[in-house]
Coordinates of C-alpha atoms and ligand atoms in Angstrom, one line a residue:
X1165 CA 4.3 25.3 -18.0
X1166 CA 5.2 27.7 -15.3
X1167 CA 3.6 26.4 -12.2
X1168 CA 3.9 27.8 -8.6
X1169 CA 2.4 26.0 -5.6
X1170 CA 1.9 27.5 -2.4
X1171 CA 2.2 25.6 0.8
X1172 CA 4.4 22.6 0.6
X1173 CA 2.9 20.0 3.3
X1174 CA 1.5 16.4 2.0
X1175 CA -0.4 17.9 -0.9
X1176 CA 1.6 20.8 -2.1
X1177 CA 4.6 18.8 -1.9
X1178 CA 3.0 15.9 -3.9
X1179 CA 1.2 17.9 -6.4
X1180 CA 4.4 19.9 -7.1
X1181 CA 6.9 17.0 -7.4
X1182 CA 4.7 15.0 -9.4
X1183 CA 3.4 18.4 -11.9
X1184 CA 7.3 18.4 -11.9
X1185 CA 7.7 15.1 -12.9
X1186 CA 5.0 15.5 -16.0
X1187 CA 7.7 18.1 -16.8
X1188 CA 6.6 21.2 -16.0
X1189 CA 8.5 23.6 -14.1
X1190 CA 7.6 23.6 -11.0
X1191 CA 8.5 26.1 -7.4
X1192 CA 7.4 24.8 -4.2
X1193 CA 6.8 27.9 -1.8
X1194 CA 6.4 27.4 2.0
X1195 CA 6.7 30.1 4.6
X1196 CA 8.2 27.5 7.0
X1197 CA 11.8 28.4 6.4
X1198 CA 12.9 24.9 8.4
X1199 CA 11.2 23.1 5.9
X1200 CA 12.1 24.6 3.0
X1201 CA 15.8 24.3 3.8
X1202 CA 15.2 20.9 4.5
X1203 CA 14.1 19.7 1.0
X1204 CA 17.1 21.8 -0.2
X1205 CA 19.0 19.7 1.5
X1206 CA 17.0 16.8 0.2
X1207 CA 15.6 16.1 3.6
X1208 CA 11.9 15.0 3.1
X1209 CA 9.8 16.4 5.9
X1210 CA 7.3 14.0 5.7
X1211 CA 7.3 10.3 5.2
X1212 CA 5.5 9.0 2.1
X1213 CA 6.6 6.1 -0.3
X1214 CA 8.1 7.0 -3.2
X1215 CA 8.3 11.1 -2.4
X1216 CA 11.8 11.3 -1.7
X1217 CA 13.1 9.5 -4.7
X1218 CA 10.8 11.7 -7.3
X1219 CA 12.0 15.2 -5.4
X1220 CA 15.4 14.1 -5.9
X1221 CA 14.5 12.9 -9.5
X1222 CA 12.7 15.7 -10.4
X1223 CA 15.0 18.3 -8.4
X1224 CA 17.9 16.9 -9.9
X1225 CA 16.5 17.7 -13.5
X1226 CA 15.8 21.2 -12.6
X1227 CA 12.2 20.9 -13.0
X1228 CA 11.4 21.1 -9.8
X1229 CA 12.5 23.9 -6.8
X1230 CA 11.5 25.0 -3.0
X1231 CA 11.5 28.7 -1.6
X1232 CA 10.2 30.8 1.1
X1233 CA 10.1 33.6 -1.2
X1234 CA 6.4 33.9 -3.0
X1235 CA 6.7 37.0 -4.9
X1236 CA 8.9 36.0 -7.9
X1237 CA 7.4 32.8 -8.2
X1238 CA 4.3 33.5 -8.4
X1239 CA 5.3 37.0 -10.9
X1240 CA 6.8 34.5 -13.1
X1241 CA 4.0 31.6 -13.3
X1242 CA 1.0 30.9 -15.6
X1243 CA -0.6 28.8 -12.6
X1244 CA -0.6 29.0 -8.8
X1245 CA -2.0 26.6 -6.6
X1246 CA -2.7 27.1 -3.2
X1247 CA -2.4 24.3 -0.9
X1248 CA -2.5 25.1 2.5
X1249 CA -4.0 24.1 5.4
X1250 CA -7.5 24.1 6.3
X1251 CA -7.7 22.9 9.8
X1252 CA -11.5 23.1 12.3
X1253 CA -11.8 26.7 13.5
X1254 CA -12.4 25.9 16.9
X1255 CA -15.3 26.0 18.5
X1256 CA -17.7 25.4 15.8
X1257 CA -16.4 22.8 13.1
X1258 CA -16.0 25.4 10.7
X1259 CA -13.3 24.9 8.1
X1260 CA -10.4 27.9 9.1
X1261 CA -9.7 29.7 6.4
X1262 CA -6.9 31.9 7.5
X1263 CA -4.3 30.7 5.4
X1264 CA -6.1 30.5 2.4
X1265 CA -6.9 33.7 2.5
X1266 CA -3.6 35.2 3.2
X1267 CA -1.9 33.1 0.6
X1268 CA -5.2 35.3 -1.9
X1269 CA -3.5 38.3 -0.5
X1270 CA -0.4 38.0 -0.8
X1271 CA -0.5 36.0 -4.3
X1272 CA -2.6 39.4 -5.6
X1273 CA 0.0 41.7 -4.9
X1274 CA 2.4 39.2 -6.8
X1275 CA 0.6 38.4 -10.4
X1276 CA 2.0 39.0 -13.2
X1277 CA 0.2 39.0 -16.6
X1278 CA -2.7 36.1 -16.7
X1279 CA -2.9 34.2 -14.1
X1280 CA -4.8 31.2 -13.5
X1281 CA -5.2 30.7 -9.0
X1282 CA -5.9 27.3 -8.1
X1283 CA -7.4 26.2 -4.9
X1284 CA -6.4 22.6 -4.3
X1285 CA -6.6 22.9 -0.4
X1286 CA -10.3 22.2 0.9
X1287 CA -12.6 24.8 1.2
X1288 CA -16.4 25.5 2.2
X1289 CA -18.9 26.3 -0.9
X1290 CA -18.3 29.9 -2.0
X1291 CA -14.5 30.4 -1.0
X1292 CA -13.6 30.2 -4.3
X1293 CA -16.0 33.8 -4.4
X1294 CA -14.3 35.0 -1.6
X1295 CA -10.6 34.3 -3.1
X1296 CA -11.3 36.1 -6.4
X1297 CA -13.1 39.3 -4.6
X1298 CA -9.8 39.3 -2.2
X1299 CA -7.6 39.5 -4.9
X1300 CA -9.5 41.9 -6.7
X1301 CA -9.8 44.2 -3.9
X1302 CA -6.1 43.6 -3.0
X1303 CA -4.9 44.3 -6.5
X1304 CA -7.6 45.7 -9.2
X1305 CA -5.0 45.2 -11.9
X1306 CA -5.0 41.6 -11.6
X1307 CA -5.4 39.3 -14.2
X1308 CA -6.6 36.2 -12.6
X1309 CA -9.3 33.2 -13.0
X1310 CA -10.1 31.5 -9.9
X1311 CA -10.7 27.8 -10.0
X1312 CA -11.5 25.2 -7.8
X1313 CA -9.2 21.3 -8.2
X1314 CA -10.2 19.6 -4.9
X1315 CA -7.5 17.0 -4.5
X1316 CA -8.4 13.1 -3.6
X1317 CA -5.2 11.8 -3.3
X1318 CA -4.6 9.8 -0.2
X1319 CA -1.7 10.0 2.6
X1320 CA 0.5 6.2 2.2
X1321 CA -0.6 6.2 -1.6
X1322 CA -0.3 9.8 -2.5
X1323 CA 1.9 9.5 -5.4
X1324 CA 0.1 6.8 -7.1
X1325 CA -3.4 8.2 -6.7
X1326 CA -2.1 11.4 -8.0
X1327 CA -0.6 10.1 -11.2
X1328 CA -3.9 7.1 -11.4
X1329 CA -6.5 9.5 -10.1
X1330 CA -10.2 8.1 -10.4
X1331 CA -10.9 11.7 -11.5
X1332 CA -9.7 15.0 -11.8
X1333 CA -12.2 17.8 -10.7
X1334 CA -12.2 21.3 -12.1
X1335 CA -14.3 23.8 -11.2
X1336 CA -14.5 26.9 -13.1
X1337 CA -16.1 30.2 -14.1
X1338 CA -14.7 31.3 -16.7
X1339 CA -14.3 29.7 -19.7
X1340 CA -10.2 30.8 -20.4
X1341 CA -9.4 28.8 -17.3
X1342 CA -10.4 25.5 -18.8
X1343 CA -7.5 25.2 -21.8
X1344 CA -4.8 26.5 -19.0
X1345 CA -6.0 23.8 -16.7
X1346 CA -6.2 20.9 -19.6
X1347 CA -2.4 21.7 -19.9
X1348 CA -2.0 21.4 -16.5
X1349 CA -3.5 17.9 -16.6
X1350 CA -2.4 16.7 -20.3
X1351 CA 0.0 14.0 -19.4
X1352 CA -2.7 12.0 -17.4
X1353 CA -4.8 11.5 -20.5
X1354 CA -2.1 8.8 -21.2
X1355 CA -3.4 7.3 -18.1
X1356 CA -7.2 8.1 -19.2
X1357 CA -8.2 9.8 -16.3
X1358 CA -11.2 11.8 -16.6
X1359 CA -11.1 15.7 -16.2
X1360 CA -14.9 16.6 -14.9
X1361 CA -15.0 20.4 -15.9
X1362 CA -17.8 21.9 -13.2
X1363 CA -19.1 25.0 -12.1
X1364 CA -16.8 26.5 -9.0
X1365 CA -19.1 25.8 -6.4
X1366 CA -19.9 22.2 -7.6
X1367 CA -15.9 21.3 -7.6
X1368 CA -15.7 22.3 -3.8
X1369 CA -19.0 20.3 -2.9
X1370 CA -17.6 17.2 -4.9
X1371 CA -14.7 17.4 -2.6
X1372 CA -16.3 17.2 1.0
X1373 CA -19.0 15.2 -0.1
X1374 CA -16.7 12.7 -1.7
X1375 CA -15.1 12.8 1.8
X1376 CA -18.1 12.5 4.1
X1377 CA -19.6 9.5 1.8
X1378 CA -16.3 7.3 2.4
X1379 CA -16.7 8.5 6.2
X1380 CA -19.8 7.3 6.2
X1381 CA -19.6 3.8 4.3
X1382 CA -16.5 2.8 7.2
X1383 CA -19.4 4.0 9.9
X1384 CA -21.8 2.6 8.7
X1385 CA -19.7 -0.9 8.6
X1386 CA -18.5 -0.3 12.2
X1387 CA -22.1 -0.3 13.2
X1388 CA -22.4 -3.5 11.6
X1389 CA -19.1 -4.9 13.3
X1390 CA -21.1 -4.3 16.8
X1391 CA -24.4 -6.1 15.3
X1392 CA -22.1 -8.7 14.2
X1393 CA -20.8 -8.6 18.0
X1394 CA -24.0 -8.9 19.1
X1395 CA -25.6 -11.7 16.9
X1396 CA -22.6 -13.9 16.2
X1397 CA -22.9 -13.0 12.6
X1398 CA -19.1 -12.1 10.9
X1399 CA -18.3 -8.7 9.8
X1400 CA -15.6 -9.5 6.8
X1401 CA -18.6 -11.8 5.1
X1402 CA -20.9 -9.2 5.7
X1403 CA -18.5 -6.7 3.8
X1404 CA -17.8 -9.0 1.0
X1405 CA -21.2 -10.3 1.2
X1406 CA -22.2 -6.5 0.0
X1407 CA -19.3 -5.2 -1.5
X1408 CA -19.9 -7.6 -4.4
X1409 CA -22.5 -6.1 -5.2
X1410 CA -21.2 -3.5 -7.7
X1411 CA -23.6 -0.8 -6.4
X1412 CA -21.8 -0.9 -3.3
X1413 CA -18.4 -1.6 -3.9
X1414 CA -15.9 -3.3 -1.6
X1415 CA -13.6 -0.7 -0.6
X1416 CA -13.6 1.4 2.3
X1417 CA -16.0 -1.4 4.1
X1418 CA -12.9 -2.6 6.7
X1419 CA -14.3 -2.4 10.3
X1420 CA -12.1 -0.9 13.1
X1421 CA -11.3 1.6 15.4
X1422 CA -12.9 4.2 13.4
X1423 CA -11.7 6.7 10.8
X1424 CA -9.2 9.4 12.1
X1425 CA -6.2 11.5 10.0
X1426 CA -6.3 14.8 8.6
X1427 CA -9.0 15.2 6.8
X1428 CA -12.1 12.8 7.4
X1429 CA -12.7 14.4 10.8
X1430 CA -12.1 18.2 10.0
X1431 CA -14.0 17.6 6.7
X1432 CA -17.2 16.0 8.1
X1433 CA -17.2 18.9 11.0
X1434 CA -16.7 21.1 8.1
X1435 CA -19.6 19.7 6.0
X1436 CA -21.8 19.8 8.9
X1437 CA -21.2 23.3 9.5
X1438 CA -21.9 24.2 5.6
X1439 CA -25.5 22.3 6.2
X1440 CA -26.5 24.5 9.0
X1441 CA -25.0 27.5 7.5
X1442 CA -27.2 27.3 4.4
X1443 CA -30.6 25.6 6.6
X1444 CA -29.6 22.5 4.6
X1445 CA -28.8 20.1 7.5
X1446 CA -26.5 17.3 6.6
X1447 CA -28.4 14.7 8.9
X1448 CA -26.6 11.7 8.0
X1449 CA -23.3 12.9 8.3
X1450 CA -24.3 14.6 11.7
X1451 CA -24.4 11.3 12.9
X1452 CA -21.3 10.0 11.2
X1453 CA -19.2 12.4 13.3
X1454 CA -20.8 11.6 16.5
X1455 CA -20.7 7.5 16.3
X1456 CA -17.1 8.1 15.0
X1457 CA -16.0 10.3 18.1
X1458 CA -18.2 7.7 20.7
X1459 CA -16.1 4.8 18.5
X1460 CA -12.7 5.6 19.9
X1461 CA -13.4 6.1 23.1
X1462 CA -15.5 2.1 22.6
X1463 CA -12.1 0.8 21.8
X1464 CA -10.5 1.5 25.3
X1465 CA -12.9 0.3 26.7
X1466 CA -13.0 -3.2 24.9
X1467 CA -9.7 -3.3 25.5
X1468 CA -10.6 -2.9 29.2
X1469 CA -13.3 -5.6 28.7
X1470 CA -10.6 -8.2 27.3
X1471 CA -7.8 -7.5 30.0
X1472 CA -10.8 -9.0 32.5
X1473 CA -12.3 -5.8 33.1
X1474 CA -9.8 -3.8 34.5
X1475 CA -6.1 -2.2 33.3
X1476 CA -5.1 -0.3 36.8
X1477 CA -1.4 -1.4 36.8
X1478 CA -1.3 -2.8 33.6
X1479 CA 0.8 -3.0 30.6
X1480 CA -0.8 -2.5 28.0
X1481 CA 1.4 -2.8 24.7
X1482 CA 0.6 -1.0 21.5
X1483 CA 1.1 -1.6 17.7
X1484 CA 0.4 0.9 15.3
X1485 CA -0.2 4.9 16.4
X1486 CA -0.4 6.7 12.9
X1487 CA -4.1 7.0 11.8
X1488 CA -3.1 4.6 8.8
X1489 CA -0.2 2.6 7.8
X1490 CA 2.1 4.1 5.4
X1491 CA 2.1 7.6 7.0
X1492 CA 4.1 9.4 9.5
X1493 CA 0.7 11.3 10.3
X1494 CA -0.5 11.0 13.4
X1495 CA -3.7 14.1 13.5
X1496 CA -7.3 12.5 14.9
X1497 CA -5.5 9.2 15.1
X1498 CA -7.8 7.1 16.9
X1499 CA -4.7 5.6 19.2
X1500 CA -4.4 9.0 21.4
X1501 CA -8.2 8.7 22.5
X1502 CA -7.6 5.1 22.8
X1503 CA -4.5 5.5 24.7
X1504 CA -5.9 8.3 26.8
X1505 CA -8.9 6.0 27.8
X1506 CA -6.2 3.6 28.9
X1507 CA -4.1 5.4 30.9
X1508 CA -7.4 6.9 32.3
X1509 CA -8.1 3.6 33.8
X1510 CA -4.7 3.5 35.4
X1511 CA -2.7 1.2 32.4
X1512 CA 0.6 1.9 31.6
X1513 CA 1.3 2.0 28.0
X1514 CA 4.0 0.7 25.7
X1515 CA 3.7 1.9 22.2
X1516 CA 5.6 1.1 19.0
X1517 CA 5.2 2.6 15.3
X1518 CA 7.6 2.3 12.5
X1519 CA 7.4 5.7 11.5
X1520 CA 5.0 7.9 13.7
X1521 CA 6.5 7.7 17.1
X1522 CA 8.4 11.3 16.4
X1523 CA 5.1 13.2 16.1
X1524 CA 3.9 10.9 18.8
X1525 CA 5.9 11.4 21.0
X1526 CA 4.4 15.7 20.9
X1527 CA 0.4 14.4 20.9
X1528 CA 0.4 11.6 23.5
X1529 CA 0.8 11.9 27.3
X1530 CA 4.6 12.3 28.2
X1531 CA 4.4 9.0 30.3
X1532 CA 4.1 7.0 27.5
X1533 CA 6.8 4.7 27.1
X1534 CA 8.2 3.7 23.2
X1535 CA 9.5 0.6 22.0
X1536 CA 11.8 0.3 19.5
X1537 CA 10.1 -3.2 17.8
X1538 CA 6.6 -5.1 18.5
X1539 CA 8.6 -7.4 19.8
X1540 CA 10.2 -5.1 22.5
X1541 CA 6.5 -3.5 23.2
X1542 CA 5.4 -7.2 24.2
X1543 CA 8.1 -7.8 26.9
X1544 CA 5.8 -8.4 30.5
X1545 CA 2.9 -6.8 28.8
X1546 CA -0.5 -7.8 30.4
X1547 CA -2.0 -7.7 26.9
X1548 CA -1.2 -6.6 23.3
X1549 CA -3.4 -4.0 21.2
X1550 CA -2.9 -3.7 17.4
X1551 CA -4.5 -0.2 16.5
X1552 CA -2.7 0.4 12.6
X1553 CA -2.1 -2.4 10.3
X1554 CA 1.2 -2.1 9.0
X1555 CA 2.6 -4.3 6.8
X1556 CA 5.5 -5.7 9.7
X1557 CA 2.2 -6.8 11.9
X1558 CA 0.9 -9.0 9.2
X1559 CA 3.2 -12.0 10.3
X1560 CA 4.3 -12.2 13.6
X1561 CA 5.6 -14.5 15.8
X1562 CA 2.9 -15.4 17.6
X1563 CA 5.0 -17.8 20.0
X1564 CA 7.7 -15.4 20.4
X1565 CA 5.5 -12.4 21.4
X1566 CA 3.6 -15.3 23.8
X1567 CA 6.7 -16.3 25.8
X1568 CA 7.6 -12.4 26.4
X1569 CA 4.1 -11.3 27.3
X1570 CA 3.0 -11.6 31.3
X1571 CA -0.7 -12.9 29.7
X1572 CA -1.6 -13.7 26.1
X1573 CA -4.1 -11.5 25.0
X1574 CA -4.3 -10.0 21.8
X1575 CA -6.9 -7.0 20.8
X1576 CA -7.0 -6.8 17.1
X1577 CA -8.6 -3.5 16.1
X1578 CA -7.8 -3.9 12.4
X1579 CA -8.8 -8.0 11.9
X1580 CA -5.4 -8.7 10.9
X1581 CA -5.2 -12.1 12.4
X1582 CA -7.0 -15.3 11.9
X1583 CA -8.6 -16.6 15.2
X1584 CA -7.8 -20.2 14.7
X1585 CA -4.1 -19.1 14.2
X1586 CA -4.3 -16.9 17.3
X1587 CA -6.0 -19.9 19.3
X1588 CA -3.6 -22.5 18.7
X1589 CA -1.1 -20.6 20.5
X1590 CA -3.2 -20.2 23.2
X1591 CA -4.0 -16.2 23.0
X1592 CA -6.9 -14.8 24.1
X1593 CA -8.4 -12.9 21.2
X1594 CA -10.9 -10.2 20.2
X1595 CA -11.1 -8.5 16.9
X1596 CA -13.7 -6.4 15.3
X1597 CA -17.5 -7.6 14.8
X1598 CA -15.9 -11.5 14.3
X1599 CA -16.8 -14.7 16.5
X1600 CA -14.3 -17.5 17.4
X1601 CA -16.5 -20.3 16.0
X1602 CA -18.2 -18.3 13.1
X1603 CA -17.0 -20.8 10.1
X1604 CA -15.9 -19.5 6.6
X1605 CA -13.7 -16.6 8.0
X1606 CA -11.0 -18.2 6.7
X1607 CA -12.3 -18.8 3.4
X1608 CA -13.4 -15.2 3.2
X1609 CA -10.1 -13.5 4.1
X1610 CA -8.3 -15.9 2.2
X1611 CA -10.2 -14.7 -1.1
X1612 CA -9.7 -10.9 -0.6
Ligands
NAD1104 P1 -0.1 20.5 5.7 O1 -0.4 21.1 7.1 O2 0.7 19.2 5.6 O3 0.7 21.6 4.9 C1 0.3 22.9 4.7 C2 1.6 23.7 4.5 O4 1.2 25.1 4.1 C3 2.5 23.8 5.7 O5 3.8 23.4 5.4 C4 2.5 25.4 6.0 O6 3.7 25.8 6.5 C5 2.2 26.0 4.7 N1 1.6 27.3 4.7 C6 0.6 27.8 5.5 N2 0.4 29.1 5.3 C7 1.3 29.5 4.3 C8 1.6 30.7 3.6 N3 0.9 31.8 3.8 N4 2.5 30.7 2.6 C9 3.2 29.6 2.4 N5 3.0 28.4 3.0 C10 2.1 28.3 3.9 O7 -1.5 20.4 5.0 P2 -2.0 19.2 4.0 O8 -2.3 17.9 4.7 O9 -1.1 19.2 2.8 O10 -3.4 19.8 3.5 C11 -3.5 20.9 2.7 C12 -4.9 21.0 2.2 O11 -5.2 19.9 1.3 C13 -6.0 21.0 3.2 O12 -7.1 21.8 2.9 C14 -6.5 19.5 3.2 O13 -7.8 19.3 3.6 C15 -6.3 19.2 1.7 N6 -6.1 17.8 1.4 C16 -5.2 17.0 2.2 C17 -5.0 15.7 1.9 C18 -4.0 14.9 2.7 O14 -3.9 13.7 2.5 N7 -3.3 15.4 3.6 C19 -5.7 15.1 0.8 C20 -6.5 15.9 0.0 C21 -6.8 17.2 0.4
UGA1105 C1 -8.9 10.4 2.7 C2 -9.6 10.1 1.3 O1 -9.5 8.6 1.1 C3 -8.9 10.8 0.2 O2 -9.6 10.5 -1.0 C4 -8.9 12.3 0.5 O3 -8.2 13.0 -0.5 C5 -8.2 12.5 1.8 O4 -8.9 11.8 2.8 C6 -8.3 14.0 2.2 O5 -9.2 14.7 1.8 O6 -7.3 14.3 2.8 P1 -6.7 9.6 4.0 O7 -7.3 10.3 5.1 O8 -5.3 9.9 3.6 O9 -7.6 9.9 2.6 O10 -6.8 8.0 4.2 P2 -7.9 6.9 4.0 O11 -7.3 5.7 3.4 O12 -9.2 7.4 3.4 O13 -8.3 6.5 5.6 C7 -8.9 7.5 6.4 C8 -9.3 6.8 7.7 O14 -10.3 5.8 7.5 C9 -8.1 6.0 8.4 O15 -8.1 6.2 9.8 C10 -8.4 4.5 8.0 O16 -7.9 3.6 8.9 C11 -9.9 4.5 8.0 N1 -10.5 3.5 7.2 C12 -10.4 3.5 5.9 C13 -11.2 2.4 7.8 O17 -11.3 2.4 9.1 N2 -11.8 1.5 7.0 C14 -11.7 1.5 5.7 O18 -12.3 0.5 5.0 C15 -11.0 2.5 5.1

């Protein structure tokens, strides 16, 4: 199949190279002109495993292409996805829709013959609506059925969850969209993965609901990581405790500094707005956003708390910056508020990420310093805070980072470390909702 996608960030690019890579032909459009010239070179502009290897598979092949030029690509495709950003409008929460409607405008004046117009970005109930009457009144003649295929996929494991999906949501309204879309999708039934053909509306509140339940599941087990703070009770058994229960489900129930990246925050906002724009509040996830917001700001200040109760003229040295491991992608990340609360206290920070100190380096305050290694952010630090858990701060050496540091404290945000480990070389340690003595932690973290 002919397949255009508009918009070529973390899910345009992924959805195109890996449509590519089930073999259809596939033309990546971005107005971004840097960017585009970029992946012709075979520059990746974003850093997710695996990407680069399937663009180069995929463009190599001929399957696969990127343009600034929308017109022809779209004239000459059976479907068009759009894919672009949906950021918070400011002031209100409200998902901006600016460049989802431009791309409607510009995409009517394009089509050629049927065409089937995707929306994979995220959008409020009822854009769909508004996409189809755009087009319509752009271009009358247009042959177009507008559907809604919210995306799940997740930055650090985007390729994987794209080609494994749990599910694959459709949302349409009329009925000639569905075999176009079922080609789309064909090579996943390999894989089994269930296409769910909805109504429009349904698809897009599958999608922000989806969202806002995970957001709420990590709350809700933060909350419990401060109960377990408070009663000497331990947050992992807790999660595993519950998580066994297959009504629950394990996943997503790992306390820390609270959730942050591109889409969790907006999309909660986003949600909330919806509620109150249809009188339907969205109560529970009202609350998610503000213990979430409240959460980062917590973290400086246990960090505070640890370093004796005051950072003025401190160094504080930092692991991890990107919202997750496995991403380059700092947005919401909760290390700027946490940083910020630091340096508001008068601590001077170290920071070290393995791939997000370039974007960084534009959303943190300029006197930030940047280490090259953990290592290097230890040297003469008053204490060390681990804020992402990537892989490379799974193991280290505890000794070494102890004889460079000016005091041995470590603040584990993520509950990477075991305290017993941490103890015997004499750190001071505080994690997340876990206890020094509390017995069977081991045990626990050893079976997950
Ligand atoms: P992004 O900011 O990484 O990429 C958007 C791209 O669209 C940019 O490269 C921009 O230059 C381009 N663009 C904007 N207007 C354009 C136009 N008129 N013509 C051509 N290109 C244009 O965004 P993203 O993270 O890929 O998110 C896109 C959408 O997908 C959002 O609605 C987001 O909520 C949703 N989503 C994102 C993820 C994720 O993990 N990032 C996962 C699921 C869903
Ligand atoms: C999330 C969803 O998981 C995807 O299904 C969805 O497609 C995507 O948002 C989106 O709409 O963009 P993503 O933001 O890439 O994916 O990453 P997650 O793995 O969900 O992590 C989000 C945040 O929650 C991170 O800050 C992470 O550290 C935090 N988190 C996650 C926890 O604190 N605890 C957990 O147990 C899980």
């Amino acid at each position: 199949m002919k397949i255009a996608i508009i918009g070529a960030g973390y899910v345009g690019l992924v959805t195109g190279v890996c449509l590519a890579d089930f073999g259809h032909d596939v033309v990546c459009i971005d107005k971004d002109q840097c960017r585009i010239d970029a992946l012709n070179r075979g520059e990746i502009p974003i850093y997710e495993p695996g990407l680069a290897d399937l663009v180069k598979a995929n463009a190599g092949a001929g399957r696969l292409s990127f343009s600034v030029e929308l017109r022809d690509a779209v004239a000459g495709a059976e479907v068009v996805f759009i894919a672009v950003g949906t950021p918070s409008r400011r002031g209100d929460g409200h998902a901006d829709l600016t460049y989802v409607f431009a791309v409607a405008r510009e995409v009517a004046d394009a089509v050629d013959g049927f065409t089937v117009v995707v929306t994979k970005s995220t959008v409020p109930v009822g854009t769909g609506d508004e996409v189809a009457r755009i087009i319509a009144n752009t271009n009358p003649e247009a042959d177009v059925a507008v559907v809604s295929n919210p995306e799940f996929l997740r930055e650090g494991a985007a390729i994987e969850d794209f080609k494994r999906p749990d599910r694959i949501v459709v949302g349409i309204e009329e009925e000639r969209a569905r075999s176009v879309m079922n080609e789309v999708y064909r090579p996943l039934y390999l894989n089994q993965a269930p296409i769910m053909f909805t109504g429009r509306r349904t698809a897009e509140l599958i999608k922000y609901a989806a969202n806002a339940f995970l957001a709420m599941k990590i709350t809700f087990i933060n909350e419990v990581a401060d109960l377990c703070e408070a009663t000497g009770a331990d947050v992992q058994q807790v999660a595993r405790g519950i998580g066994l229960d297959n009504r629950i489900g394990s996943k997503f129930l790992h306390a820390g500094p609270g959730y942050g990246g591109s889409c969790f925050p907006k999309d909660t906002l986003a949600l909330v707005k919806i509620g109150q724009d249809f009188e339907s509040p969205m109560r529970l996830v009202e609350t998610t956003v503000a213990i979430n917001d409240q959460r980062k700001r917590a973290m400086a200040r246990k960090v505070i708390a640890s370093c004796g109760g005051d950072v003025r003229g401190k160094t504080i040295g930092v692991l991890g910056l990107t919202f997750k491991p496995n991403t380059d992608d700092m947005r919401e990340a909760p290390s700027i508020d946490i940083i910020q609360g630091l340096m508001d206290k008068g601590a001077h920070v170290v920071a070290y990420d393995p791939q997000g100190m370039d974007s960084a380096r534009e959303l943190l305050p300029k006197e930030v310093d940047y280490a090259d290694s953990a290592y290097e952010a230890a040297i003469d630090a008053d204490a060390l805070v681990l804020i992402t858990e990537w892989n490379e701060f799974r193991s280290l050496d505890l000794g070494r980072l102890k004889l460079s540091m000016k005091s041995a404290v470590l603040v584990d945000l993520r509950n990477v470390y075991r305290y017993d480990e941490v103890a015997r070389h004499g750190f001071a340690y505080a994690s997340i909702g876990r206890h020094g003595d509390s017995r069977g932690t081991s045990e626990a973290q050893a079976a997950e």
